[in-house]
XYZ file of C-alpha atoms in Angstrom:
679
model
C -0.007 -0.245 -0.198
C 2.782 2.566 1.084
C 4.341 1.756 -2.604
C 1.092 2.557 -4.236
C 0.022 6.222 -2.123
C 4.217 7.128 -2.851
C 3.581 6.694 -6.242
C 0.631 8.821 -6.967
C 2.121 11.357 -4.916
C 4.844 11.719 -6.792
C 2.523 11.992 -10.074
C 0.959 14.424 -8.187
C 3.741 16.362 -7.250
C 4.508 19.309 -9.786
C 7.310 21.020 -8.931
C 7.779 24.916 -9.409
C 10.739 26.977 -10.256
C 11.840 30.082 -8.265
C 9.327 30.408 -5.823
C 9.630 30.782 -2.139
C 8.635 27.642 -0.334
C 7.301 27.044 3.322
C 8.938 24.762 5.156
C 7.792 21.917 7.614
C 6.057 23.057 10.625
C 4.150 20.977 13.381
C 2.314 23.545 14.531
C -1.523 22.664 12.598
C -2.328 26.675 13.429
C -5.560 24.890 15.222
C -4.341 24.176 18.689
C -2.559 21.039 17.462
C 0.706 19.493 16.331
C 1.471 16.752 14.179
C 4.843 14.885 14.349
C 7.347 15.071 13.578
C 8.697 18.008 15.249
C 11.405 18.455 12.803
C 10.878 16.920 9.122
C 14.703 16.660 8.898
C 17.110 14.512 10.429
C 16.989 15.638 14.524
C 18.729 12.261 16.363
C 19.107 11.187 19.879
C 17.283 14.580 21.223
C 18.078 15.370 25.159
C 16.100 18.397 26.383
C 16.108 20.664 29.481
C 13.628 23.152 30.817
C 14.950 26.515 32.374
C 11.991 28.521 34.079
C 9.556 28.884 31.155
C 12.294 27.886 28.084
C 13.022 24.676 26.878
C 16.287 23.864 25.430
C 17.242 21.184 22.702
C 19.892 19.411 21.296
C 21.248 16.380 19.454
C 23.409 14.060 17.607
C 25.306 15.363 15.029
C 28.064 13.264 13.883
C 30.729 14.447 11.707
C 28.982 17.405 10.476
C 30.311 20.830 11.690
C 29.538 23.180 13.250
C 27.825 20.548 15.716
C 25.463 19.904 18.599
C 22.600 22.524 17.725
C 20.729 24.106 20.678
C 17.064 25.074 20.130
C 14.741 27.034 22.083
C 11.086 26.712 22.715
C 8.177 28.137 24.941
C 5.537 25.546 23.734
C 7.813 22.270 22.769
C 6.457 22.406 19.634
C 7.699 25.815 18.126
C 11.747 26.129 17.611
C 14.443 28.771 16.861
C 17.828 28.143 16.610
C 19.792 29.587 19.102
C 23.609 28.487 18.939
C 25.854 25.298 17.854
C 27.862 24.540 20.940
C 30.829 23.081 18.772
C 32.064 25.192 15.772
C 34.312 22.457 14.828
C 35.466 19.092 16.136
C 39.194 18.439 15.322
C 40.710 15.761 17.237
C 42.864 14.674 14.382
C 43.227 13.703 10.430
C 40.528 11.747 10.249
C 38.152 14.673 11.274
C 39.592 16.533 8.292
C 39.317 13.949 6.319
C 42.962 13.941 5.478
C 45.197 10.461 4.518
C 41.718 8.799 3.550
C 40.580 8.676 6.796
C 37.151 10.038 7.916
C 34.940 9.804 10.867
C 31.758 9.170 8.880
C 28.847 8.358 11.476
C 31.061 9.169 14.357
C 31.878 12.328 16.135
C 29.039 13.727 17.966
C 26.867 11.258 19.592
C 23.959 11.339 22.127
C 24.722 14.664 23.620
C 23.184 14.961 27.704
C 21.958 18.583 27.859
C 22.056 20.021 31.690
C 21.631 23.053 33.274
C 22.611 23.861 36.981
C 23.196 26.826 38.957
C 23.413 29.243 36.322
C 25.239 27.213 33.680
C 24.231 25.248 30.377
C 26.208 21.962 30.269
C 26.512 19.687 27.191
C 28.218 16.268 27.168
C 28.740 14.265 24.217
C 30.957 11.309 23.701
C 33.025 10.944 20.761
C 33.778 7.442 19.206
C 37.240 6.599 19.795
C 38.278 9.484 21.306
C 37.054 10.856 25.133
C 33.682 12.244 26.151
C 33.699 16.194 25.660
C 32.212 18.652 27.713
C 30.898 22.181 26.411
C 30.017 24.650 29.250
C 28.219 28.113 28.774
C 26.409 30.689 30.787
C 24.080 32.201 27.853
C 22.633 29.122 25.411
C 23.595 31.739 22.648
C 27.160 31.070 23.822
C 30.295 31.681 23.717
C 30.577 27.638 24.781
C 33.948 26.302 25.955
C 34.988 22.968 25.400
C 37.181 20.807 27.470
C 38.185 16.957 27.287
C 36.967 14.648 29.697
C 39.133 11.767 30.562
C 37.341 8.872 29.550
C 35.157 7.544 26.892
C 31.276 7.280 28.169
C 29.002 5.432 25.983
C 25.677 7.288 25.635
C 25.912 9.052 28.885
C 23.449 10.913 31.098
C 24.436 13.171 33.658
C 22.493 14.341 36.924
C 22.697 16.932 39.116
C 21.437 15.666 42.474
C 19.992 18.139 45.099
C 22.638 17.256 47.921
C 25.561 18.748 45.239
C 26.926 15.437 44.055
C 26.550 15.140 40.177
C 26.320 11.300 39.055
C 26.874 9.542 35.345
C 25.136 6.467 33.807
C 26.110 5.548 30.627
C 26.630 1.773 28.541
C 24.892 -0.303 26.551
C 22.639 -3.253 28.041
C 25.114 -3.354 30.680
C 24.258 0.162 32.865
C 27.187 1.967 34.673
C 27.009 4.260 37.294
C 29.384 6.612 39.042
C 29.863 9.948 40.585
C 31.757 12.747 38.508
C 34.727 14.621 39.589
C 33.887 18.276 40.966
C 35.308 19.466 37.551
C 33.224 16.914 35.821
C 35.947 15.639 33.694
C 36.605 12.122 35.404
C 34.829 9.782 37.471
C 35.123 9.801 41.526
C 37.578 6.710 42.257
C 35.669 3.520 43.590
C 32.386 5.154 42.616
C 31.811 2.979 39.604
C 29.278 0.116 39.561
C 26.884 -1.857 37.548
C 23.672 -0.745 38.404
C 21.445 -2.816 35.734
C 22.576 -6.031 34.532
C 23.118 -6.747 30.944
C 20.096 -9.544 30.916
C 17.502 -6.953 32.623
C 16.388 -5.091 29.128
C 17.646 -1.734 29.239
C 19.488 -1.010 25.883
C 21.476 2.569 25.523
C 20.790 5.965 24.632
C 20.374 6.753 28.611
C 18.624 9.678 30.185
C 18.926 10.152 33.853
C 16.533 12.369 35.538
C 14.933 12.931 38.957
C 11.235 12.967 39.572
C 9.280 13.608 43.117
C 12.386 11.987 44.837
C 12.679 9.201 42.619
C 15.448 8.271 40.126
C 14.112 7.540 36.290
C 16.587 6.195 33.270
C 15.288 5.786 30.125
C 16.926 4.235 27.198
C 16.354 2.689 23.730
C 16.270 -0.782 22.903
C 16.530 -1.217 19.200
C 17.360 -5.189 18.531
C 14.834 -6.805 17.108
C 11.174 -4.846 18.091
C 12.348 -1.707 18.945
C 11.191 0.112 22.350
C 11.887 2.528 24.989
C 12.769 0.336 28.391
C 12.950 2.675 31.813
C 14.021 1.895 35.167
C 13.296 3.288 38.580
C 15.197 3.787 42.150
C 14.895 5.055 45.181
C 18.465 5.791 45.092
C 20.842 7.027 42.295
C 23.221 3.820 42.707
C 19.774 1.599 42.737
C 18.537 -1.180 43.359
C 16.536 -0.529 40.080
C 12.916 -2.008 38.831
C 12.911 -1.868 34.928
C 10.143 -1.920 33.077
C 10.299 -3.102 29.100
C 8.385 -0.393 27.529
C 7.249 3.040 28.301
C 6.553 3.551 24.542
C 6.425 0.844 22.054
C 5.478 0.075 18.189
C 4.453 3.402 17.474
C 5.685 4.124 13.611
C 2.725 6.109 12.881
C 1.872 3.575 10.084
C 5.376 4.358 8.191
C 6.341 1.408 6.428
C 9.954 0.641 6.427
C 11.820 1.507 3.456
C 15.237 0.353 1.407
C 17.888 -0.384 3.771
C 21.309 -1.489 3.046
C 22.813 -4.846 3.478
C 26.502 -4.925 4.975
C 28.815 -2.544 4.116
C 31.881 -3.248 5.393
C 34.872 -3.337 2.742
C 31.886 -3.331 0.256
C 32.235 -1.181 -2.990
C 29.312 -0.338 -5.499
C 27.163 -1.247 -6.457
C 25.753 -2.104 -2.902
C 23.025 -5.175 -1.264
C 20.035 -2.675 -1.173
C 17.189 -4.305 0.230
C 13.429 -3.542 0.055
C 11.612 -2.926 3.227
C 9.542 -5.381 4.994
C 5.769 -3.230 4.834
C 4.799 -6.561 7.089
C 7.747 -5.597 9.409
C 6.673 -4.267 12.765
C 8.675 -2.532 15.614
C 11.172 -2.183 13.273
C 10.895 1.936 12.596
C 8.990 2.751 16.079
C 9.871 5.517 18.663
C 12.949 5.013 20.807
C 15.795 7.180 22.230
C 14.330 10.157 24.467
C 13.380 11.142 27.765
C 10.242 12.753 29.406
C 9.903 16.633 30.894
C 7.352 18.507 32.612
C 6.026 22.282 32.001
C 5.557 24.748 34.593
C 1.739 24.416 34.369
C 2.585 20.360 35.439
C 1.589 18.798 32.226
C 4.154 15.954 31.288
C 5.387 15.420 28.027
C 8.234 12.636 26.150
C 10.098 13.166 23.248
C 11.922 10.514 21.411
C 13.383 9.609 17.960
C 12.109 7.270 15.402
C 13.933 6.134 12.215
C 11.805 8.136 9.485
C 14.021 5.843 6.620
C 15.933 7.660 4.319
C 14.992 11.444 5.108
C 16.718 10.418 8.489
C 16.068 10.180 12.175
C 13.387 12.252 13.324
C 12.083 13.321 16.663
C 8.904 13.540 17.876
C 6.543 14.887 20.847
C 4.219 12.417 23.169
C 1.741 13.298 25.459
C 2.509 11.370 28.880
C 0.427 9.700 31.167
C 1.522 8.548 34.552
C 0.150 5.201 35.832
C 1.464 3.247 38.501
C 4.038 5.292 38.948
C 5.736 5.224 35.579
C 5.530 7.730 32.584
C 3.776 5.764 29.680
C 3.821 7.606 26.346
C 0.657 7.991 25.227
C -3.047 8.454 26.311
C -5.214 6.305 28.891
C -6.692 3.440 27.479
C -3.715 3.429 24.851
C -0.556 3.716 26.874
C 2.330 3.146 24.958
C 1.435 5.063 21.578
C 1.640 8.320 20.784
C -1.190 9.938 18.191
C 0.587 11.753 15.132
C -1.784 14.464 15.879
C -2.576 16.037 19.117
C -3.457 18.810 21.371
C -0.603 21.546 22.183
C 1.017 21.952 25.555
C -0.568 24.542 27.525
C 0.738 27.667 27.682
C 0.313 31.056 29.458
C 0.513 33.252 26.368
C -0.056 31.425 22.873
C 3.018 30.805 20.860
C 3.758 32.047 17.232
C 4.290 29.752 14.488
C 8.292 29.645 14.549
C 10.803 27.040 12.653
C 14.562 26.670 13.384
C 15.811 27.321 9.874
C 15.831 29.213 7.132
C 16.560 27.010 4.244
C 16.839 28.909 1.218
C 19.968 31.190 0.599
C 21.512 33.891 -1.789
C 24.454 33.475 -0.184
C 24.557 37.617 0.253
C 25.088 37.572 3.917
C 28.575 37.722 5.863
C 28.523 34.273 7.305
C 26.596 30.863 6.779
C 22.885 30.510 7.642
C 23.012 28.055 10.726
C 21.279 25.523 8.683
C 24.594 24.642 6.866
C 27.018 22.500 8.198
C 30.537 21.064 6.425
C 31.266 17.471 5.720
C 33.710 17.159 8.138
C 35.919 20.191 9.207
C 36.414 22.906 6.329
C 39.889 24.002 4.857
C 38.839 27.704 5.960
C 40.669 29.836 3.297
C 39.367 27.958 0.524
C 35.801 28.829 0.367
C 34.243 32.583 0.979
C 31.146 34.617 0.771
C 33.144 37.664 0.505
C 35.324 36.964 -2.795
C 32.456 37.165 -5.157
C 29.632 39.113 -3.620
C 25.996 36.885 -3.290
C 28.024 33.982 -4.461
C 29.262 30.935 -1.964
C 32.677 30.354 -3.682
C 33.735 26.748 -3.421
C 37.570 25.920 -4.343
C 38.495 22.942 -5.588
C 40.821 20.556 -3.719
C 42.093 17.248 -4.686
C 39.972 14.381 -4.327
C 39.250 11.082 -5.767
C 35.330 11.568 -5.806
C 32.466 13.004 -3.656
C 33.226 10.506 -0.785
C 36.749 12.245 -0.045
C 35.980 16.249 -0.988
C 36.755 18.299 1.335
C 34.560 21.339 1.968
C 31.258 20.191 0.888
C 28.744 21.662 2.314
C 25.548 19.904 3.778
C 21.869 20.819 5.218
C 19.606 18.202 6.261
C 17.214 16.910 3.650
C 13.389 17.565 4.434
C 10.352 15.481 4.167
C 8.047 14.072 2.768
C 8.931 15.911 -0.538
C 11.086 18.044 -1.143
C 13.326 19.850 -4.349
C 16.566 21.680 -3.616
C 17.894 23.755 -6.458
C 20.761 26.113 -7.370
C 22.696 27.693 -9.506
C 25.889 27.359 -10.449
C 27.978 29.572 -12.390
C 31.247 27.693 -13.687
C 33.356 30.625 -15.174
C 36.127 30.262 -12.506
C 36.431 26.264 -12.829
C 39.778 25.016 -14.064
C 40.749 21.885 -15.975
C 39.418 18.401 -13.775
C 37.259 20.400 -11.259
C 33.739 18.608 -10.957
C 31.241 20.723 -9.030
C 27.331 20.552 -8.255
C 24.651 19.298 -6.276
C 24.355 15.985 -4.696
C 22.133 13.708 -2.789
C 24.766 13.007 -0.192
C 24.284 9.557 1.050
C 25.189 5.555 0.661
C 25.197 5.320 -2.119
C 25.049 9.308 -3.511
C 24.347 10.735 -6.410
C 24.784 14.361 -7.833
C 24.312 16.658 -10.912
C 26.669 19.027 -11.798
C 29.655 20.244 -14.220
C 32.939 18.694 -14.917
C 35.342 21.009 -16.439
C 37.941 19.269 -19.283
C 39.882 22.087 -21.071
C 37.718 24.674 -22.627
C 35.057 21.950 -22.834
C 32.174 22.264 -19.781
C 29.814 18.765 -19.473
C 27.291 18.501 -17.694
C 27.326 15.202 -15.623
C 24.722 13.339 -13.705
C 26.323 10.502 -11.801
C 25.195 7.431 -9.642
C 27.707 5.637 -7.061
C 25.289 2.805 -7.174
C 24.801 1.667 -10.542
C 28.333 3.951 -11.525
C 27.041 5.072 -14.681
C 27.231 9.421 -16.115
C 24.606 10.459 -18.041
C 26.766 13.237 -19.781
C 25.992 16.060 -22.068
C 28.033 19.229 -23.370
C 26.900 22.254 -21.389
C 26.744 25.315 -23.775
C 26.673 28.186 -21.314
C 28.729 28.726 -18.277
C 25.409 29.391 -15.887
C 23.792 26.204 -14.866
C 20.656 25.733 -12.399
C 20.766 22.099 -10.934
C 17.859 20.475 -9.232
C 16.818 17.201 -7.363
C 13.514 16.383 -6.863
C 13.093 14.004 -3.626
C 10.460 12.139 -2.615
C 10.864 10.292 0.979
C 7.502 7.987 0.493
C 8.721 6.185 -2.704
C 12.158 6.967 -1.558
C 13.085 7.924 -5.225
C 14.974 10.915 -6.426
C 15.290 12.236 -9.992
C 17.683 15.173 -11.483
C 16.835 18.094 -13.702
C 18.750 21.266 -15.261
C 17.556 24.316 -16.327
C 19.284 27.168 -18.682
C 16.786 29.744 -17.925
C 16.400 28.890 -14.304
C 12.541 28.339 -14.999
C 12.441 25.422 -17.724
C 13.781 22.508 -16.169
C 14.879 19.343 -17.836
C 15.206 15.961 -16.895
C 18.676 14.376 -16.730
C 19.789 11.033 -15.826
C 18.630 8.335 -14.227
C 16.679 8.104 -10.537
C 18.217 7.661 -7.033
C 16.885 4.940 -4.702
C 17.583 6.509 -1.791
C 18.005 3.907 1.464
C 18.476 4.583 5.577
C 22.390 3.263 6.293
C 24.742 3.156 9.179
C 27.964 4.095 7.131
C 27.288 7.978 7.648
C 24.464 7.080 10.282
C 22.665 9.832 8.824
C 19.814 10.506 6.160
C 19.872 11.964 2.923
C 21.544 15.188 2.697
C 21.375 17.732 0.006
C 25.147 19.208 -0.595
C 26.812 21.715 -2.605
C 30.583 20.605 -3.910
C 33.554 21.214 -6.069
C 36.634 19.242 -5.995
C 39.293 18.469 -8.414
C 40.330 14.637 -10.102
C 43.919 15.514 -11.064
C 45.443 15.279 -7.597
C 45.716 19.248 -7.119
C 43.651 22.472 -6.222
C 41.419 23.376 -9.399
C 39.830 26.798 -9.767
C 36.511 27.710 -8.308
C 32.977 27.000 -8.314
C 30.119 29.957 -7.630
C 26.971 28.953 -6.140
C 23.683 31.185 -5.805
C 20.116 30.954 -5.469
C 20.126 27.927 -3.399
C 16.251 27.076 -2.736
C 14.402 24.186 -1.394
C 10.672 23.467 -2.864
C 8.069 21.760 -0.259
C 4.718 21.000 -1.449
C 3.436 19.467 1.571
C 5.182 21.603 4.662
C 2.151 20.996 7.178
C 0.478 18.370 9.074
C -1.934 17.561 6.511
C -1.471 16.959 3.116
C -5.430 17.684 2.626
C -6.976 20.057 4.746
C -10.314 18.714 6.555
C -13.125 18.901 4.895
C -15.441 21.136 7.411
C -18.984 21.196 7.161
C -18.776 19.229 3.648
C -19.922 15.689 2.719
C -17.320 12.832 2.244
C -17.384 9.644 1.406
C -15.218 7.387 3.824
C -14.039 4.157 2.320
C -11.958 1.469 4.111
C -8.230 2.282 2.101
C -7.725 -0.015 -0.902
C -11.154 -1.103 -0.954
C -14.604 -0.453 -2.452
C -16.362 -0.965 1.134
C -16.644 1.905 3.875
C -19.389 3.759 6.365
C -22.929 3.368 5.416
C -26.075 3.390 7.616
C -28.895 1.214 7.872
C -32.389 0.576 9.920
C -30.278 -1.021 12.780
C -27.058 1.573 12.839
C -23.787 1.820 11.427
C -22.912 -0.884 8.746
C -19.993 -1.914 6.065
C -21.385 -0.950 2.661
C -21.530 1.493 -0.090
C -20.014 4.419 1.624
C -23.133 6.750 2.498
C -22.370 10.623 2.220
C -21.166 11.803 5.954
C -21.158 15.386 6.914
C -17.738 16.606 8.586
C -18.728 18.344 11.934
C -15.971 20.823 13.097
C -15.499 19.709 16.885
C -12.395 22.383 17.114
C -8.487 21.261 17.839
C -8.426 19.411 14.602
C -11.606 17.229 15.866
C -14.598 16.069 14.195
C -18.403 14.577 14.350
C -19.306 12.391 11.665
C -23.524 12.855 10.793
C -24.887 10.484 8.973
C -28.258 11.980 8.089
C -29.630 13.451 11.410
C -27.227 10.488 13.176
C -23.703 10.526 14.524
C -20.967 7.954 14.841
C -20.797 7.039 18.271
C -18.250 4.860 20.130
C -19.213 2.475 23.597
C -16.337 2.097 25.880
C -15.978 -1.276 24.649
C -14.759 0.246 21.142
C -18.256 -0.875 19.227
C -19.426 1.888 17.343
C -22.721 2.443 16.014
C -25.087 5.203 15.517
C -26.958 8.060 18.052
C -29.608 10.519 17.611
C -27.863 12.821 20.561
C -25.886 16.147 19.993
C -21.935 15.033 19.254
C -19.967 14.780 22.599
C -16.982 12.915 23.414
C -18.067 9.662 22.693
C -18.953 11.149 18.994
C -15.266 13.057 18.471
C -12.436 11.845 16.723
C -9.113 13.011 16.373
C -8.384 13.586 12.224
C -5.287 12.188 11.816
C -3.386 11.689 8.781
C -0.215 8.767 8.306
C 3.133 9.585 7.114
C 1.482 8.313 3.633
C -1.257 10.707 3.596
C -4.095 8.294 4.354
C -6.703 9.469 6.984
C -7.013 7.577 10.462
C -9.580 8.599 13.347
C -8.795 8.434 16.691
C -11.461 8.037 19.267
C -11.324 10.649 21.884
C -13.723 8.096 24.254
C -11.148 5.242 23.575
C -7.754 7.369 22.395
C -8.257 4.227 20.142
C -8.869 3.844 16.100
C -11.804 3.502 14.267
C -11.511 0.432 12.135
C -13.538 -1.732 9.672
C -11.970 -5.474 11.088
C -11.214 -7.122 7.362
C -12.285 -10.344 8.628
C -15.557 -9.650 10.539
C -16.212 -6.310 8.972
C -17.371 -5.523 12.297
C -16.984 -0.977 12.932
C -14.968 -0.866 16.235
C -12.543 1.640 17.290
C -10.593 -0.387 19.000
C -6.774 -0.143 17.235
C -3.656 1.021 18.839
C -2.584 2.491 15.576
C -2.273 1.798 11.937
C -0.069 -1.077 11.200
C 2.552 -0.258 8.443
C 0.892 -2.898 5.953
C -2.233 -1.314 6.244
C -4.085 -4.898 6.734
C -5.768 -3.946 10.169
C -8.457 -1.623 8.238
C -7.319 1.431 10.148
C -6.481 3.616 6.839
C -9.254 5.423 5.188
C -9.709 7.085 1.924
C -12.148 9.782 1.697
C -13.619 11.856 -1.401
C -16.750 14.167 -2.238
C -19.714 12.524 -3.470
C -19.747 13.200 -7.300
C -22.898 15.514 -8.351
């Protein structure tokens, strides 16, 4: 089903050139939000609250600058504040020198803390020691120092008695007290507090709530879930809950994956995802946070296929002393669309980054990150005003090209485009626009003597499409559909009419870079020498679906509701609600993105058991549904009575609101298709 829907969306996806595009926001403008918080990669999130303000950071690996700091007043709308690390240079591999690299390494799973007027970010660096960043203002400046050891996926707790504790590890959870300068552990304090077979994973978050100590973690082996542990003392003993969040993938089916990449050269083993696989994309690594109004919320990440690992926000329900993600009656599951956190003052819709760039500023916009540490004297915003100039450094391919400038791709569909002026390129220079991943593909220009050739290259196939370029200026575009995971390239000589060129790229989720697909601007020289310069301008990202709904709710209109992929749907008979030929249903606005469904003079109602029927009573809680879309665009309806989803059972043909959420393969009858009746 996912493939068919994606193909349809791709057909309907008409790109327009030159227009400033809106960008994804989770705020629906009606008091609700839709996950993900950011439709671009924000992995391993950690969050703090300081008074009325929330701050967020996450993993950035080999991308520089690293460790972004975002700010919010309502957990939904976020602004960029700073990067804690302008660069991470711990040797040649961090600079892409000598054939070495840190792809998929670098900054991992940071621990964000605030204590006594100081902000702290602890982040482990693979094969290096843990790095500590401190600042008295989240906007910086940030001070960096190295700790004396490597603590995998650590989390730090400043306790009420003045002691500072740290937990870290994978399955075997280690505990220690930190020294006063926070650079080492106090001798004799390290111990295992949770055994390997207890069911905890990694990506730890250590918090103290009402006198109890909680550790949340991420379990990814097989069925992804979020375990939690609690104790009366920081050193334990700990009781483990196997899952406070489990199986929540919003109905997203597993996409393309790579096989074992170790020592492999292209073509790689690209495997289609299994649409029947359960628990492979579920929300997992994250933690919980309380607002000043007393509400509890959870944040966690989800493997969202080739666009990367994304962050989601979940309402939290406390039960038996555990902070379950989800709502009463459906614990462990998260509605993709829900009511925003309460705030004293309504917050404006904001997004962290501005994606489009005409390069007229004196500094790069914070959306941009370099692939590894850049060579500072070989790029410029000032040598040619209004352009990003990249000087060509020697490289054998895009993979080892230095000074490649990247930004995270954004879903569900997007199209980056850029103007390239090749006048200053030299012999053997190759410059252009890439979709950087593994495998990667690019569209660009190669200079050979006086000849300029337009080339589209695909790493997987090794093939090149080549065209002699009649002018020095060209516009390059990549059209990315992260639902079908297909991308295609095109070029233009005037910035208006784009011509498809080369072969499509299959985008995959892979663990070599451990990132999603990135848009990339590059220039390198294949002759082993420094080359000329490539000048980039008018970088734009078009997004045709930047909101939580691809289709607006048809309030006050009549629609036909069919089971997705089926000819039958909701109808009404003398005995009540029936499955059959869909009847016209009026969509009644119940506020906050919720609806009642009116058939004739009756309303669809849900009993406490989940059984659905019709009532002539005025719509109340039992007749109200949260109108939600799956990532691929089908409608799902969550009952406000049961917090479970309305469905037509494919076997019994019963209409019941008992599903915890849509299955990835659509085999549970939860997804709906709607259309307006033909007149």
